[in-house]
């Protein structure tokens, strides 16, 4: 019966303890409720600048009338002039603004002001100037087209365009920073390959086991790069491409990382899906940029993971001719690997688990000269893989890795790595000082059979399940050459109500 770990007492929300509050709970800390002040300023500052410029431009085009003026009819304006109540006026075309000695108000209006505005009709009499002069009114006039300053003219002409371009560049940089890149829209055609530092390898051939034939093939490639004269003196040439073929989890990418650690030359790694974009021509541009970088660093190695993403056979029914983005990218790879520019010293290393859908032009000699099959390891290979994965795991001396390898037929390197990790998790939950044999046994059952399910079964269902599993066990025991029965269980696991586990010797 599984034991439950007692839950810690909950903190009282009405009286929280400030001493127990972590850094993430402080206001303004990363991950807390306050948010990052720097990120807040970076977001609001450009927006505030844009709004301020809009206000300045609007006030320049449409200046606000600071005076509280009263609009009166033209007839009332002449009456005020005749009554000697008008001090001064300023005319702009037919629009007249002025100031009176006493406040005036428009007919029907309850407000009054010493400042007024009115409009002279086009059919009005021409004696207005004489009337103004007779009553000693100061006359001012402004031209209809007031000349603007050079700075204001530049702002009105180019300001909106500059704001639009600046906002577009700012958005592109923000999107590029969120995606982990740099350059935004201007780097869309550049390759996203990662350059591994050969001076500080993280994976070597010592970390690869169970696929000795494939490792020997790649060791020869690495040796050719380190000592090319050894092969060239007999007329040998370096292979242009090496294709790793095998089921998922067999170690193709691990082999590529080991080559990066052992080669001592620049190693460019990229996923095939990173070439294809919505914009036609971007993939081909990235391929050209990738090979240009590799030639500049030659001798070098390019690793393309999941080659089938862009290497599918051309001319299928679902394609749209030579203008398709995937086909353009594939055509560019074919040209770079074996086109007119044949004097390159770059090796292309690729991996795929679907070689049957690759284009025949990729597989011909001169492009991928070598095809290496990476198959699931045998018993000896699984034992060596377990030893590699248990280097950093404290394993109990009673654990027999050879017996575990015999009990895991068909498992790949990734499956065995998961097995060791699950065994370590079982040991941690059980508070073991080391990973013991029952931990490995339970990990194998969890991976092969699935986790235990808490299903309520009646006694009749449990009895029928027992008869069913007993039948499996009897057939396995009485069939010549069958794997020995290791365990019979009527505890529901995965999608089954009971299991019978048979593993080879």
XYZ file of C-alpha atoms in Angstrom:
505
model
C 0.000 0.000 0.000
C 1.387 3.376 -1.017
C 2.121 5.799 1.804
C 1.086 9.412 1.612
C 3.445 12.183 2.640
C 1.791 14.505 5.221
C 1.013 17.884 3.750
C 2.587 20.957 5.401
C 0.200 23.262 7.260
C -1.271 26.010 5.123
C -0.296 29.602 5.768
C -3.051 31.752 7.147
C -3.832 34.340 4.435
C -5.244 36.745 7.033
C -1.969 36.804 8.972
C 0.916 35.894 6.669
C 4.380 35.575 8.078
C 6.689 38.076 6.353
C 9.732 35.981 7.259
C 8.446 33.040 5.228
C 7.727 35.091 2.146
C 10.226 34.262 -0.600
C 11.732 36.601 -3.163
C 9.123 35.653 -5.774
C 6.343 36.835 -3.424
C 7.640 40.359 -2.951
C 5.865 43.029 -4.949
C 7.844 43.970 -8.008
C 10.034 40.852 -7.896
C 10.269 38.653 -11.007
C 7.444 36.237 -11.013
C 5.537 38.222 -8.402
C 2.435 40.300 -8.720
C 4.236 43.624 -9.121
C 5.930 42.941 -12.479
C 9.339 44.129 -13.598
C 9.848 47.937 -13.402
C 12.343 47.881 -16.273
C 9.943 45.990 -18.510
C 7.163 48.442 -17.575
C 9.305 51.471 -18.490
C 10.419 49.902 -21.764
C 6.816 49.350 -22.715
C 5.355 52.745 -21.696
C 8.198 55.091 -22.667
C 7.899 54.681 -26.481
C 4.121 54.966 -26.212
C 4.393 58.185 -24.181
C 6.805 59.687 -26.735
C 4.438 58.879 -29.610
C 1.478 60.425 -27.765
C 3.484 63.564 -26.916
C 4.514 64.042 -30.542
C 0.910 63.623 -31.653
C -0.202 66.339 -29.211
C 2.514 68.713 -30.432
C 1.618 68.163 -34.082
C -2.103 68.577 -33.410
C -1.605 71.827 -31.520
C 0.630 73.110 -34.299
C -1.967 72.393 -36.970
C -5.002 73.375 -34.898
C -3.895 75.938 -32.317
C -6.206 76.285 -29.371
C -7.933 79.588 -28.720
C -6.755 80.647 -25.296
C -9.273 83.521 -25.034
C -12.873 83.041 -23.968
C -14.393 84.771 -27.000
C -18.077 85.288 -27.812
C -19.392 84.752 -31.357
C -21.741 87.547 -32.371
C -23.583 88.368 -35.623
C -22.056 90.831 -38.090
C -24.945 93.252 -37.470
C -24.244 93.274 -33.732
C -20.575 93.908 -34.507
C -21.400 97.061 -36.498
C -23.698 98.233 -33.714
C -20.891 97.838 -31.166
C -18.572 99.807 -33.450
C -21.163 102.579 -33.807
C -21.568 102.654 -30.005
C -17.760 103.164 -29.574
C -17.498 99.871 -27.652
C -14.872 98.225 -29.940
C -11.206 98.821 -29.126
C -9.340 96.725 -31.679
C -9.976 94.081 -34.319
C -7.844 91.524 -36.191
C -9.038 90.306 -39.563
C -7.997 87.154 -41.407
C -9.883 87.161 -44.658
C -13.577 87.488 -43.768
C -13.010 86.303 -40.177
C -12.880 89.136 -37.632
C -11.703 88.899 -34.030
C -11.756 91.813 -31.652
C -11.935 93.253 -28.164
C -14.572 95.520 -26.622
C -14.627 97.932 -23.698
C -17.709 96.360 -22.178
C -18.690 92.693 -22.363
C -20.982 91.727 -25.226
C -23.155 88.687 -25.670
C -24.776 86.963 -28.621
C -28.565 87.119 -28.964
C -30.137 84.381 -26.876
C -26.879 83.676 -24.976
C -26.537 84.056 -21.200
C -22.739 84.506 -21.290
C -20.783 87.614 -22.254
C -17.157 88.452 -22.944
C -14.959 91.366 -23.989
C -13.481 89.156 -26.731
C -15.637 88.440 -29.732
C -15.522 86.818 -33.176
C -17.664 87.377 -36.229
C -17.661 86.763 -39.990
C -18.129 89.444 -42.640
C -20.566 88.357 -45.367
C -19.328 88.514 -48.956
C -22.214 90.818 -49.980
C -21.597 93.302 -47.126
C -21.049 96.995 -47.844
C -17.574 98.364 -48.492
C -17.825 101.197 -45.973
C -16.683 99.143 -42.988
C -13.144 100.590 -43.011
C -14.503 104.143 -42.910
C -16.832 103.250 -40.034
C -13.913 101.764 -38.073
C -11.683 104.744 -38.631
C -14.418 107.197 -37.623
C -14.803 105.418 -34.282
C -11.013 105.096 -33.744
C -10.859 101.269 -33.851
C -7.337 99.801 -34.179
C -7.294 97.600 -37.283
C -4.929 94.599 -37.530
C -4.696 92.030 -40.343
C -2.931 88.653 -40.769
C -2.279 86.866 -44.080
C -4.418 83.906 -45.022
C -1.407 81.580 -45.462
C 0.812 82.121 -42.448
C 4.356 80.876 -43.173
C 5.389 78.007 -40.901
C 8.795 77.485 -39.395
C 11.211 75.089 -41.063
C 11.139 72.683 -38.102
C 7.335 72.598 -38.093
C 7.271 72.001 -41.857
C 9.699 69.069 -41.504
C 7.707 67.578 -38.635
C 4.433 67.859 -40.526
C 5.946 66.429 -43.716
C 8.072 63.572 -42.423
C 6.897 63.121 -38.832
C 4.129 60.544 -39.453
C 6.370 58.497 -41.771
C 9.243 58.514 -39.285
C 6.905 57.484 -36.460
C 5.499 54.639 -38.571
C 8.942 53.326 -39.525
C 10.240 53.675 -35.968
C 7.254 51.842 -34.520
C 7.634 49.064 -37.083
C 11.342 48.589 -36.266
C 10.585 48.631 -32.537
C 7.925 45.931 -32.924
C 10.273 43.788 -35.032
C 13.013 44.013 -32.414
C 10.604 43.116 -29.635
C 9.338 40.079 -31.559
C 12.906 39.009 -32.330
C 13.906 39.379 -28.664
C 10.866 37.321 -27.598
C 11.888 34.589 -30.051
C 15.437 34.571 -28.708
C 16.997 36.045 -31.843
C 18.327 39.371 -33.003
C 17.812 41.514 -36.030
C 14.088 40.970 -36.449
C 12.780 41.313 -39.985
C 16.218 42.199 -41.367
C 17.623 38.771 -40.373
C 14.747 36.672 -41.691
C 16.893 35.213 -44.478
C 19.833 34.359 -42.234
C 20.549 30.855 -41.041
C 19.591 29.911 -37.477
C 22.353 27.320 -37.167
C 24.109 27.023 -33.802
C 27.905 26.938 -33.793
C 29.369 24.493 -31.266
C 32.654 25.356 -29.586
C 35.084 22.576 -30.405
C 37.396 23.552 -27.538
C 34.767 22.737 -24.897
C 32.954 19.567 -26.011
C 30.039 18.385 -23.919
C 29.613 14.978 -25.603
C 32.268 12.648 -26.983
C 32.384 9.135 -28.436
C 32.983 7.869 -24.893
C 29.366 8.827 -24.165
C 28.057 6.682 -27.056
C 27.477 2.944 -26.678
C 25.374 0.218 -28.228
C 25.808 1.441 -31.830
C 29.433 0.538 -32.451
C 29.181 0.174 -36.249
C 27.756 3.669 -36.675
C 30.310 5.065 -34.238
C 33.189 3.521 -36.208
C 31.925 5.083 -39.437
C 31.786 8.521 -37.860
C 35.143 8.071 -36.145
C 36.615 7.637 -39.616
C 35.014 10.937 -40.714
C 36.468 12.697 -37.686
C 39.891 11.158 -38.339
C 39.729 12.357 -41.953
C 39.092 15.912 -40.762
C 41.962 15.747 -38.257
C 44.495 14.110 -40.624
C 43.345 14.494 -44.258
C 46.829 13.778 -45.667
C 46.595 10.197 -44.428
C 43.785 9.498 -46.908
C 44.558 11.992 -49.676
C 48.002 10.551 -50.380
C 46.249 7.459 -51.755
C 43.711 9.472 -53.768
C 40.887 9.372 -51.233
C 38.472 12.264 -50.950
C 36.396 13.363 -48.041
C 32.710 12.269 -48.160
C 30.303 15.112 -48.856
C 27.386 13.801 -46.856
C 26.588 11.229 -44.182
C 22.970 10.235 -43.557
C 22.041 8.649 -40.224
C 18.967 6.421 -40.574
C 17.182 4.758 -37.688
C 14.082 4.686 -35.478
C 13.477 7.486 -32.981
C 15.567 7.338 -29.834
C 18.405 5.212 -31.213
C 21.023 7.937 -30.759
C 21.317 9.770 -34.095
C 21.448 13.223 -32.534
C 23.736 11.913 -29.786
C 26.141 10.705 -32.455
C 26.075 14.140 -34.063
C 26.883 15.786 -30.715
C 29.747 13.302 -30.245
C 31.119 14.248 -33.660
C 30.949 17.907 -32.611
C 32.935 17.101 -29.489
C 35.540 14.944 -31.229
C 36.062 16.626 -34.582
C 38.002 19.675 -33.445
C 36.475 21.663 -36.315
C 33.528 24.107 -36.395
C 30.222 22.250 -36.087
C 27.010 23.978 -37.256
C 23.770 22.367 -36.053
C 20.307 23.230 -37.397
C 16.878 21.586 -37.540
C 15.390 21.131 -41.011
C 12.114 22.707 -39.916
C 13.938 26.013 -39.269
C 14.465 26.492 -43.014
C 10.797 26.546 -43.993
C 8.778 29.736 -43.459
C 5.542 31.211 -44.772
C 7.504 33.580 -47.026
C 8.602 31.859 -50.235
C 12.369 32.000 -50.759
C 13.374 32.356 -47.104
C 14.370 28.692 -46.798
C 16.660 28.829 -49.828
C 18.198 32.050 -48.513
C 18.912 30.413 -45.153
C 20.502 27.417 -46.871
C 22.825 29.716 -48.830
C 23.725 31.628 -45.680
C 24.397 28.365 -43.795
C 26.777 27.019 -46.422
C 28.511 30.388 -46.740
C 29.229 30.318 -43.000
C 30.431 26.713 -43.216
C 32.770 27.475 -46.158
C 34.195 30.448 -44.309
C 34.998 28.115 -41.380
C 36.111 25.149 -43.519
C 36.942 22.432 -42.810
C 33.655 22.213 -40.960
C 30.608 20.023 -40.383
C 26.931 20.863 -40.892
C 24.346 18.785 -39.038
C 20.729 18.875 -40.254
C 18.324 17.135 -37.887
C 15.039 15.620 -39.171
C 16.031 15.964 -42.829
C 12.657 14.616 -44.006
C 11.051 17.973 -43.080
C 12.552 19.509 -46.241
C 13.852 16.455 -48.106
C 10.537 14.942 -49.175
C 10.341 13.557 -52.696
C 9.356 16.216 -55.238
C 6.523 15.964 -57.738
C 3.853 14.596 -55.384
C 0.170 15.136 -55.977
C -0.108 17.617 -53.090
C 2.678 19.876 -54.406
C 2.296 23.115 -56.343
C 5.255 22.921 -58.673
C 8.736 24.439 -58.430
C 7.492 27.551 -56.605
C 6.717 25.637 -53.440
C 8.837 26.789 -50.500
C 9.865 23.264 -49.509
C 10.977 22.436 -53.032
C 12.983 25.629 -53.362
C 14.761 24.845 -50.098
C 15.492 21.281 -51.223
C 16.756 22.480 -54.608
C 19.142 24.874 -52.871
C 20.502 22.089 -50.638
C 21.073 19.888 -53.691
C 22.924 22.711 -55.430
C 25.077 23.533 -52.406
C 26.049 19.895 -51.806
C 26.979 18.999 -55.397
C 26.527 21.891 -57.789
C 29.030 23.788 -59.925
C 30.915 24.829 -56.785
C 32.380 21.406 -56.043
C 35.602 22.537 -54.371
C 34.183 22.742 -50.875
C 35.580 21.165 -47.739
C 32.300 20.897 -45.831
C 30.700 17.644 -44.632
C 26.920 17.531 -44.283
C 25.680 15.238 -41.524
C 21.925 14.570 -41.473
C 19.521 12.388 -39.508
C 16.086 10.991 -40.345
C 13.757 8.187 -39.289
C 11.813 8.221 -42.586
C 14.305 7.498 -45.390
C 11.591 6.107 -47.664
C 10.120 9.562 -48.339
C 13.399 11.314 -49.149
C 13.996 12.617 -52.656
C 16.215 10.292 -54.769
C 18.440 13.236 -55.694
C 19.497 13.528 -52.051
C 20.488 9.867 -51.808
C 22.617 9.613 -54.937
C 26.446 9.383 -54.667
C 28.070 12.782 -54.565
C 25.614 14.143 -52.049
C 24.994 11.700 -49.206
C 27.817 9.294 -50.021
C 27.330 7.275 -46.854
C 24.162 6.024 -45.249
C 24.613 4.670 -41.734
C 21.888 2.570 -40.140
C 21.456 3.266 -36.433
C 19.460 0.363 -34.995
C 18.260 -0.390 -31.446
C 21.094 -1.894 -29.377
C 21.482 -5.565 -28.532
C 21.888 -6.931 -25.029
C 25.577 -6.024 -24.740
C 24.877 -2.570 -26.138
C 22.044 -2.008 -23.668
C 24.322 -2.961 -20.800
C 26.950 -0.434 -21.915
C 24.275 2.249 -22.323
C 23.047 1.560 -18.791
C 26.580 1.943 -17.495
C 26.893 5.329 -19.172
C 23.563 6.575 -17.799
C 24.317 5.331 -14.262
C 27.644 7.182 -13.992
C 26.058 9.994 -12.013
C 23.501 7.792 -10.219
C 24.369 6.027 -6.932
C 23.484 2.425 -7.749
C 23.287 -0.303 -5.117
C 25.971 -3.040 -5.522
C 23.245 -5.697 -5.760
C 21.917 -4.200 -9.021
C 22.889 -6.375 -12.000
C 22.966 -4.161 -15.098
C 23.415 -7.198 -17.336
C 20.173 -8.712 -16.010
C 18.364 -5.397 -16.538
C 19.716 -5.260 -20.099
C 18.384 -8.789 -20.709
C 14.959 -7.753 -19.392
C 14.643 -4.786 -21.760
C 14.690 -6.180 -25.321
C 13.859 -3.631 -28.027
C 14.561 -0.609 -25.866
C 16.531 2.214 -27.443
C 19.062 4.477 -25.817
C 16.368 7.037 -25.030
C 14.222 4.326 -23.396
C 17.131 3.220 -21.222
C 17.842 6.800 -20.180
C 14.188 7.085 -19.157
C 14.470 3.780 -17.268
C 17.405 4.991 -15.175
C 15.631 8.276 -14.460
C 12.394 6.547 -13.394
C 14.369 4.197 -11.122
C 16.074 7.181 -9.501
C 12.671 8.838 -8.958
C 11.315 5.648 -7.338
C 14.348 5.544 -5.018
C 13.896 9.192 -4.074
C 10.206 8.714 -3.264
C 11.088 5.726 -1.078
C 13.899 7.635 0.689
C 16.591 5.174 -0.435
C 20.230 6.159 -0.172
C 20.978 4.353 -3.457
C 18.942 3.114 -6.410
C 18.119 -0.507 -5.624
C 16.995 -3.482 -7.705
C 13.261 -3.144 -6.814
C 13.425 0.451 -8.069
C 14.677 -0.732 -11.454
C 12.061 -3.507 -11.541
C 9.221 -1.090 -10.849
C 10.627 1.341 -13.420
C 10.657 -1.395 -16.084
C 7.060 -2.320 -15.284
C 5.976 1.306 -15.381
C 7.565 1.855 -18.804
C 6.414 -1.427 -20.376
C 3.062 -1.950 -18.657
C 2.094 1.546 -17.555
C 1.375 3.087 -14.172
C -0.939 1.456 -11.652
C -4.558 2.635 -11.763
C -6.882 2.909 -8.822
C -9.863 1.033 -10.322
C -12.604 -0.463 -8.148
C -13.317 -4.026 -9.378
C -15.902 -6.452 -8.148
C -14.843 -9.902 -6.977
C -16.286 -11.422 -10.157
C -14.277 -9.070 -12.400
C -11.130 -9.748 -10.423
C -11.682 -13.512 -10.716
C -12.229 -13.330 -14.490
C -9.043 -11.240 -14.814
C -7.102 -13.836 -12.810
C -8.312 -16.685 -15.079
C -7.404 -14.629 -18.151
C -3.868 -13.860 -17.006
C -3.370 -17.435 -15.813
C -4.178 -18.567 -19.354
C -1.473 -16.268 -20.727
C 1.000 -17.661 -18.206
C 0.199 -21.300 -19.020
C 0.540 -20.727 -22.751
C 3.869 -18.985 -22.214
C 5.170 -21.758 -19.991
C 4.072 -24.605 -22.281
C 5.134 -23.046 -25.606
C 8.656 -24.189 -26.630
C 11.078 -21.295 -27.151
C 8.834 -18.715 -25.480
C 10.337 -16.168 -23.100
C 9.983 -17.155 -19.431
C 7.098 -15.646 -17.515
C 8.456 -13.147 -15.005
C 5.371 -11.679 -13.398
C 1.593 -12.113 -13.316
C -0.539 -9.277 -11.969
C -4.232 -8.479 -11.768
C -3.559 -4.909 -10.686
C -4.836 -2.568 -13.442
C -1.993 -0.903 -15.351
C -2.323 1.417 -18.312
C -5.334 0.294 -20.334
C -5.283 -3.312 -19.077
C -6.934 -4.796 -16.020
C -4.127 -7.331 -15.625
C -0.754 -8.164 -17.209
C 1.550 -11.127 -17.747
C 5.185 -10.066 -18.193
C 7.585 -12.310 -20.132
C 11.217 -11.309 -20.611
C 14.107 -13.269 -22.170
C 16.985 -14.785 -20.195
